[in-house]
Coordinates of C-alpha atoms and ligand atoms in Angstrom, one line a residue:
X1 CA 0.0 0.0 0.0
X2 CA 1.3 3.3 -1.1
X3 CA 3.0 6.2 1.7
X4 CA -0.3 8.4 1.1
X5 CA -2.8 6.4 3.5
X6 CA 0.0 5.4 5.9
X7 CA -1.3 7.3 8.7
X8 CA -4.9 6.1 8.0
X9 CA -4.0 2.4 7.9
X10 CA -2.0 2.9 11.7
X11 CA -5.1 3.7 12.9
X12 CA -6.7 0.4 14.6
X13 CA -10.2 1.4 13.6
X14 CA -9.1 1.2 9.9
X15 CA -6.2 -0.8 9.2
X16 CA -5.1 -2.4 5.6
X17 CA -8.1 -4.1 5.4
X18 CA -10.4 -0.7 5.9
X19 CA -8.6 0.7 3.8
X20 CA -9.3 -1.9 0.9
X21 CA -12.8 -1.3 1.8
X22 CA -12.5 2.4 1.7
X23 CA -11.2 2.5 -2.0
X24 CA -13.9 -0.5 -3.2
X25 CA -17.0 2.1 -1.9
X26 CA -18.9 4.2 -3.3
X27 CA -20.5 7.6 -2.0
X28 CA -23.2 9.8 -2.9
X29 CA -23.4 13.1 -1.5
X30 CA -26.6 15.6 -1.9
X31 CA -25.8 18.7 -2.5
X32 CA -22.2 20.1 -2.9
X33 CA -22.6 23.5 -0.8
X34 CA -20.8 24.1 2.8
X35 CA -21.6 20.3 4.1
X36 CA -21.4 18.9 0.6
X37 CA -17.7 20.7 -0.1
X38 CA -16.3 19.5 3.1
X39 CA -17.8 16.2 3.3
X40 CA -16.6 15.5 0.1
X41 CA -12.8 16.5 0.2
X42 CA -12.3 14.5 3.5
X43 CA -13.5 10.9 2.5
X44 CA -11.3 11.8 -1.1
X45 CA -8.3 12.1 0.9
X46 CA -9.6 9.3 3.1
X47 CA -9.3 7.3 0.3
X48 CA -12.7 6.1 -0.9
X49 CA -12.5 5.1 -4.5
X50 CA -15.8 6.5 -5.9
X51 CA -17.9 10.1 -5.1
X52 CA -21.2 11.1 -6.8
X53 CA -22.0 14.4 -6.3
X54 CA -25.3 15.9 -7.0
X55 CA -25.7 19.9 -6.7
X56 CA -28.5 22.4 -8.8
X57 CA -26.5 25.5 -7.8
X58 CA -23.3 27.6 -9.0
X59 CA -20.5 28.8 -6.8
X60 CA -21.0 32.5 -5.8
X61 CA -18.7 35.1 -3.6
X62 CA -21.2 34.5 -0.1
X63 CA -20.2 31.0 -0.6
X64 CA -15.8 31.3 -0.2
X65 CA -16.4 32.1 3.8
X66 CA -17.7 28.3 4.5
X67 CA -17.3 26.3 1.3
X68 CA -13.9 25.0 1.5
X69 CA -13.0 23.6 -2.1
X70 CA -14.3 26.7 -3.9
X71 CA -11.9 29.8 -5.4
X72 CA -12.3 32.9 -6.8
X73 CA -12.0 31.6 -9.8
X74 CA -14.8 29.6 -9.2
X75 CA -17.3 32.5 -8.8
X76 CA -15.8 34.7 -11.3
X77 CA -16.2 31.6 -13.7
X78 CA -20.1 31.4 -12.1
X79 CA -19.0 27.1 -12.3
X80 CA -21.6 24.8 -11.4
X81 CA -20.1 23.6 -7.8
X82 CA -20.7 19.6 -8.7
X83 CA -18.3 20.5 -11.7
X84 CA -16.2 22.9 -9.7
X85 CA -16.0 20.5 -6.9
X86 CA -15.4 17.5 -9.1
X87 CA -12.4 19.7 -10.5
X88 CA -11.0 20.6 -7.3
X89 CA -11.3 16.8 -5.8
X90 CA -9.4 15.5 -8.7
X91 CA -6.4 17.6 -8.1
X92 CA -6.6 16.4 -4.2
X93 CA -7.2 13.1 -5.4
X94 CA -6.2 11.9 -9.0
X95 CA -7.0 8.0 -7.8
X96 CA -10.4 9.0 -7.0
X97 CA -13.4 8.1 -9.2
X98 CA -15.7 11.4 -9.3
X99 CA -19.2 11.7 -10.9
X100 CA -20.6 14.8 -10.5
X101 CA -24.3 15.8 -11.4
X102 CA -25.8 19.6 -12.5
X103 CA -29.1 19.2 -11.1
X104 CA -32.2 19.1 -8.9
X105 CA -31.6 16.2 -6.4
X106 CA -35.2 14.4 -7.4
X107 CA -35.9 10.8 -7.0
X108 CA -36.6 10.2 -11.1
X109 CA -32.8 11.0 -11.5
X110 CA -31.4 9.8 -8.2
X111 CA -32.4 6.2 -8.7
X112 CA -30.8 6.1 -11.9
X113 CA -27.3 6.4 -10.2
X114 CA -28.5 4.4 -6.8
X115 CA -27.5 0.7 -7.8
X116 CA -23.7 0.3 -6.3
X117 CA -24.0 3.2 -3.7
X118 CA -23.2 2.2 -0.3
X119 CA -23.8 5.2 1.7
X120 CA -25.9 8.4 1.7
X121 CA -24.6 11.6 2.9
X122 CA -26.8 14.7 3.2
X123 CA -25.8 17.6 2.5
X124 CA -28.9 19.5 1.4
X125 CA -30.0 22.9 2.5
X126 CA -33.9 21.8 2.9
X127 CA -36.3 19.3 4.3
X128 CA -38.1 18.3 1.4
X129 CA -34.9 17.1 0.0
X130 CA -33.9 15.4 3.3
X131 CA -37.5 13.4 3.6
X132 CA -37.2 12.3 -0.1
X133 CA -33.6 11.1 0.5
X134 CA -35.0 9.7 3.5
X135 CA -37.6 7.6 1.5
X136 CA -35.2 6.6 -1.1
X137 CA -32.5 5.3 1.4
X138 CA -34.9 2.9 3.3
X139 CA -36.4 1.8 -0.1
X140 CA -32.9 0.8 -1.4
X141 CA -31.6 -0.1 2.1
X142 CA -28.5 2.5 1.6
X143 CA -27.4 4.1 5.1
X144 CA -27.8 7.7 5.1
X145 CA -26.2 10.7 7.3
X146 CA -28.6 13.5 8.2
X147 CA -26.3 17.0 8.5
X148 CA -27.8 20.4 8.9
X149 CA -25.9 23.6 10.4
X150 CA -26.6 26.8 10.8
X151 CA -25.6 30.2 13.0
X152 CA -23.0 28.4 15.4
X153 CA -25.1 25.2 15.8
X154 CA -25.2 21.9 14.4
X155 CA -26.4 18.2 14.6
X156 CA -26.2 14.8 13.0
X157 CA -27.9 11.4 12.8
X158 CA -26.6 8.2 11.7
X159 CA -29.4 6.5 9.8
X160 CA -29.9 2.7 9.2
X161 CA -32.2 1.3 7.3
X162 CA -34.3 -1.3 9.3
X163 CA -31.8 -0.6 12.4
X164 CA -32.7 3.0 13.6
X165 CA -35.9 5.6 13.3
X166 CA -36.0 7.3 10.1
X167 CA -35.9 11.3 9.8
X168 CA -39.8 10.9 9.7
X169 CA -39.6 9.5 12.9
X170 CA -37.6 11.8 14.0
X171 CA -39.5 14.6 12.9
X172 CA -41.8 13.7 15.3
X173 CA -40.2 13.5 18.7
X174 CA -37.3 15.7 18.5
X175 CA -37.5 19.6 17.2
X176 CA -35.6 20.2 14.3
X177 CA -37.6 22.2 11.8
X178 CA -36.2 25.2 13.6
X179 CA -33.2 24.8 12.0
X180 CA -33.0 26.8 8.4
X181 CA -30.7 28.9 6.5
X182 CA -32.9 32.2 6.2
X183 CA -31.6 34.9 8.6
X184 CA -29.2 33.2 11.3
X185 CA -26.4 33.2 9.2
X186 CA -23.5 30.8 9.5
X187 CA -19.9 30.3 11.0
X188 CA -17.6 28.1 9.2
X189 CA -16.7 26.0 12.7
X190 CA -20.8 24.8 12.5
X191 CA -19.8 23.4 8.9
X192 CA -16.5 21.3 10.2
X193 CA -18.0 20.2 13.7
X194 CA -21.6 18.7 11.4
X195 CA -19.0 17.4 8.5
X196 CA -16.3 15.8 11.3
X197 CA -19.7 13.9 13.0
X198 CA -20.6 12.8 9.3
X199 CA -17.4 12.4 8.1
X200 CA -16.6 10.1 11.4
X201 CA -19.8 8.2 10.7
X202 CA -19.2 7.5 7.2
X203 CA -15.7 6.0 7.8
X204 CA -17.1 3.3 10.3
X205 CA -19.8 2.6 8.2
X206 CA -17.4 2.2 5.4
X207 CA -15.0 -0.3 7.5
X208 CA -18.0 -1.9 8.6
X209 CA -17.4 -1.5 12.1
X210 CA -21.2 -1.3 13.1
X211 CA -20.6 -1.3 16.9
X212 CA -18.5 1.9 16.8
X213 CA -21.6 3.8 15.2
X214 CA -22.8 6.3 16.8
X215 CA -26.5 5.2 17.9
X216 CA -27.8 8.8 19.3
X217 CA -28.9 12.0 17.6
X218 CA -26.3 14.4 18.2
X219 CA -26.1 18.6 18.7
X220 CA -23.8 21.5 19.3
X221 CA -23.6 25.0 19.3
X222 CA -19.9 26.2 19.4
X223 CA -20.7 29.5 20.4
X224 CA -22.4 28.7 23.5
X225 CA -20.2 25.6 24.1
X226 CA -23.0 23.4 24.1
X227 CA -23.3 19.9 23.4
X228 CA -25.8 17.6 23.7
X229 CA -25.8 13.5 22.4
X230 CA -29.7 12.7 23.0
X231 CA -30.9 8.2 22.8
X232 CA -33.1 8.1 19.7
X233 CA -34.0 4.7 19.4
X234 CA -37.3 4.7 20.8
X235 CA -38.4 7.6 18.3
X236 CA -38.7 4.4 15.9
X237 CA -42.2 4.0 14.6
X238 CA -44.2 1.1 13.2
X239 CA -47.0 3.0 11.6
X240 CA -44.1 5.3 9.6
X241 CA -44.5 6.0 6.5
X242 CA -41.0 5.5 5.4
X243 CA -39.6 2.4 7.7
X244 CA -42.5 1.1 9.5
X245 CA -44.2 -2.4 8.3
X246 CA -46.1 -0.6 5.8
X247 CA -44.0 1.6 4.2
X248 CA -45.3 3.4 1.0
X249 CA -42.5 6.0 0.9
X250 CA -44.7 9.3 1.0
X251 CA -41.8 11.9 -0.6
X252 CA -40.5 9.5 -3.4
X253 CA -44.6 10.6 -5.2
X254 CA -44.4 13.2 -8.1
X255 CA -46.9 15.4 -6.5
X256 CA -44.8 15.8 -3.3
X257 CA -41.6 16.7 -5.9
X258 CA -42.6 20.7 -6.8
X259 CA -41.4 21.8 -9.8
X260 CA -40.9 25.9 -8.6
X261 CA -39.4 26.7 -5.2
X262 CA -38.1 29.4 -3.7
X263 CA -34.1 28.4 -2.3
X264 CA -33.1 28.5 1.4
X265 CA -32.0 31.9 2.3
X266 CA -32.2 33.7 -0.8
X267 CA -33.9 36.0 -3.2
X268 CA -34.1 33.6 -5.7
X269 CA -36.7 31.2 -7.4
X270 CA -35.8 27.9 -8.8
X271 CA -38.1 27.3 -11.9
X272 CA -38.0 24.0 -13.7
X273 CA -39.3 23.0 -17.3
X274 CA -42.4 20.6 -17.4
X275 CA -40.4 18.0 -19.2
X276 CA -37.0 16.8 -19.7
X277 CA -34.9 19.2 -21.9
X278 CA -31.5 19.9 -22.9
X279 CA -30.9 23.2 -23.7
X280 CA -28.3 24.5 -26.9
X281 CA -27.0 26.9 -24.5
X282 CA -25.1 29.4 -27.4
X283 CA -28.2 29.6 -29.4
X284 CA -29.7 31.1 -25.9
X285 CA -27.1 33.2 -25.1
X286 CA -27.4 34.8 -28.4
X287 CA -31.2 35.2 -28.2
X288 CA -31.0 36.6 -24.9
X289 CA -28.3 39.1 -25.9
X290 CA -30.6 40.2 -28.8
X291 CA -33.1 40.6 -26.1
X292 CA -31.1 43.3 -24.6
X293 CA -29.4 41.3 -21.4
X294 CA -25.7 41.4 -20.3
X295 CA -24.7 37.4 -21.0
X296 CA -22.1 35.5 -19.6
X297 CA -22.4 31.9 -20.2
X298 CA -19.9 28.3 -19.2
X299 CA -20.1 25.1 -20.9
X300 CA -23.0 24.3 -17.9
X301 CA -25.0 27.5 -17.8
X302 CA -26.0 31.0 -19.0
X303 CA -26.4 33.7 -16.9
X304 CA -28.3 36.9 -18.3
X305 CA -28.6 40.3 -16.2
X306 CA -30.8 43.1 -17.1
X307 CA -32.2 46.2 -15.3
X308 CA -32.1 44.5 -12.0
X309 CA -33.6 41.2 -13.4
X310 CA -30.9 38.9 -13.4
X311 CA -31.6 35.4 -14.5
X312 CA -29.4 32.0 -14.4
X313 CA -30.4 29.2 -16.9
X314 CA -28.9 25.4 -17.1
X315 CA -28.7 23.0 -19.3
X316 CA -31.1 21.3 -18.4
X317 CA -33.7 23.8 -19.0
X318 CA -33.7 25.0 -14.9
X319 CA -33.3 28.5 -13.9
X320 CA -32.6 30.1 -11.2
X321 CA -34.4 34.0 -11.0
X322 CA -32.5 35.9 -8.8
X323 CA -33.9 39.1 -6.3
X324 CA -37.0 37.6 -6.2
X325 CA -39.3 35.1 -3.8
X326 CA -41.9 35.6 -6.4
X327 CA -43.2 32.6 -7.7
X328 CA -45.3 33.9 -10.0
X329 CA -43.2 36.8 -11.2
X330 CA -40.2 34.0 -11.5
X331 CA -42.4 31.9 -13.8
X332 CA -43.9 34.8 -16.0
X333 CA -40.4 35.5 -16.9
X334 CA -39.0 32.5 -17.0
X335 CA -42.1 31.9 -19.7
X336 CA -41.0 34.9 -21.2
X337 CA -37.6 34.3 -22.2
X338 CA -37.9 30.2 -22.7
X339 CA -41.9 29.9 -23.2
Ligands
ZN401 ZN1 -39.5 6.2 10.3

C-alpha cells in the first residue's frame, strides 16, 4: 500500500483491510454546498474510491467564507459547484473516481445512479430534499447521514435502514424544523464540527465496524459551548410511512416533488421545465443578448442580467431567478424568455 494512506491504515479502527474497503465504496453526496464541499474533500483524501455528487446550484462570492473547495476563480467563472467540486477533488485526489451531477436532487434521476451506492450523505440545504432522501435510502436499504448547520449550531444522525428511526420519525419526537438557512447566518466551525460527525460516521460505516456507530442524535452549538448527544431509538415508529411495516415511501410521489421553489436563504426562485430538456445553451445566449441582457455563459449554464432582473439558466432547462421570492413573477419571466 502506497505512503499516502499510511497514517490512515495505523489507525486500529481502519487498518489495511479498511482501507481496501475504503477504495472499493462508493458515495453519494446531496448537494455540494458548505456540508457537501467538506464532506466530500475528507473521505477523497480518506481514500474512498468512488464520489457522486449531486448539486442544482453555481458557486457565488457569499459562498468562499464556509465552502472550503471553492476559489475565486470559481465564482468569477459562475462554475456549477458539482463540476467545480469535481475539479478541485481531482487535483486532491487523481485516484479517485468522481461523478458529478448539475441538477435538482429528485428521486426520477437519483435512482438512476442508486444501484452500487453504499452510503448516503446529506448535504442539502432543505427538508423536502432530506425526507425524499430519507424515503429513497430505506427503499434501497443504503445508510444515510442526516447533516444540517446553521448560526454556530449543528447536529447529526446516523441512519440505518431497518436498524434506527428514520428522519420521519424523527421529525416527530425531536424539534428540528427550527433549524433553516434564512436569517441566522452561519460560522464556518458549525460546517467542520456537522462534517467531522458525518465524516466520522461515514468511515465506520465504510469499514464496517457497526458497533462503533454512533446510535444517538447528536447537537452543538460552538458559540455557547453546548453539546448535547440525546438516545433516539425509541423515536422508531411502526405506523411510519418510510420504515414502519407498511411503508409506502410518501416523498418519493411526483406530486410531493414541486417543480418551482423558492431556495433557502435567498432571493431567488428555482423554476424548472415541465419535461426533460436539454438546452443548446449558445443559441440562448445569443437570443438573450438580442433581447437586450448582459450574457455570460460556461459550458454548464447562461447567466443573463438586465435592469435589476438577473436570470441563471442550465442546461437542463432549470433556472434560477434571482432578487426575487416571487413565484409567479419567476415563472412569467421565465415563460417569457424560454416559453
Ligand atoms: Zn420512520
Amino acid at each position: 500500500m502506497s505512503e499516502r494512506y499510511s497514517r490512515q491504515v495505523l489507525f486500529s479502527g481502519i487498518g489495511p483491510h479498511g482501507q481496501e474497503k475504503l477504495k472499493a465504496s462508493h458515495v453519494l453526496i446531496i448537494g455540494a454546498g458548505a456540508l457537501g464541499a467538506a464532506n466530500s474533500e475528507v473521505l477523497v483524501r480518506a481514500g474512498i474510491g468512488k464520489l457522486t455528487i449531486v448539486d442544482r446550484d453555481y458557486v457565488e462570492e457569499s459562498n468562499l467564507q464556509r465552502q472550503q473547495l471553492y476559489t475565486e476563480q470559481d465564482v468569477h467563472k459562475k462554475y456549477p459547484k458539482a463540476a467545480a467540486a469535481k475539479r478541485h477533488l481531482e487535483e486532491i485526489n487523481s485516484e479517485a473516481e468522481i461523478h458529478a451531477f448539475v441538477m435538482d436532487a429528485v428521486p426520477q434521476s437519483l435512482e438512476l445512479i442508486l444501484q452500487d451506492v453504499d452510503l448516503i450523505i446529506d448535504a442539502a440545504d432543505n427538508f423536502e430534499t432530506r425526507l425524499m432522501v430519507n424515503d429513497l435510502a430505506h427503499k434501497h436499504k443504503i445508510p444515510w447521514i442526516y447533516g444540517a448547520c446553521v448560526g454556530s449550531f449543528g447536529m447529526s444522525f446516523t441512519i440505518l435502514p431497518g436498524k434506527t428511526p428514520c428522519l420521519n420519525c424523527l421529525l416527530r419526537t425531536i424539534p428540528m424544523q427550527g433549524i433553516n438557512c434564512d436569517t441566522a447566518g452561519i460560522i464556518g466551525p458549525a460546517v467542520q464540527m456537522t462534517v467531522a460527525h458525518q465524516t466520522a460516521e461515514a468511515l465506520k460505516i465504510l469499514v464496517g465496524d457497526w458497533d462503533a456507530v454512533r446510535t444517538t442524535f447528536v447537537s452543538f452549538d460552538l458559540w455557547n459551548s453546548q453539546y448535547q448527544s440525546i438516545k433516539a431509538g425509541r423515536a422508531k415508529r411502526d405506523d411510519c410511512l418510510t420504515c414502519g411495516s407498511d411503508a409506502v415511501y410518501p416523498y418519493l410521489q411526483a406530486e410531493n416533488t414541486t417543480k418551482t421553489a423558492v431556495l433557502c436563504g435567498r432571493e431567488t426562485v428555482q423554476v424548472r421545465p415541465p419535461a426533460l430538456v436539454q438546452l443548446e445553451l449558445k443559441q440562448l445566449a445569443g437570443s438573450l443578448n438580442a433581447q437586450g441582457y448582459d450574457v455570460k455563459a460556461n459550458p454548464y449554464l447562461v447567466s443573463a442580467e438586465n435592469d435589476g432582473e438577473r436570470i441563471v439558466v442550465f442546461k437542463d432547462g432549470r433556472a434560477l431567478i434571482h432578487g426575487t421570492k416571487d413565484v409567479v413573477y419567476a415563472k412569467s419571466l421565465y415563460q417569457k424568455l424560454l416559453g
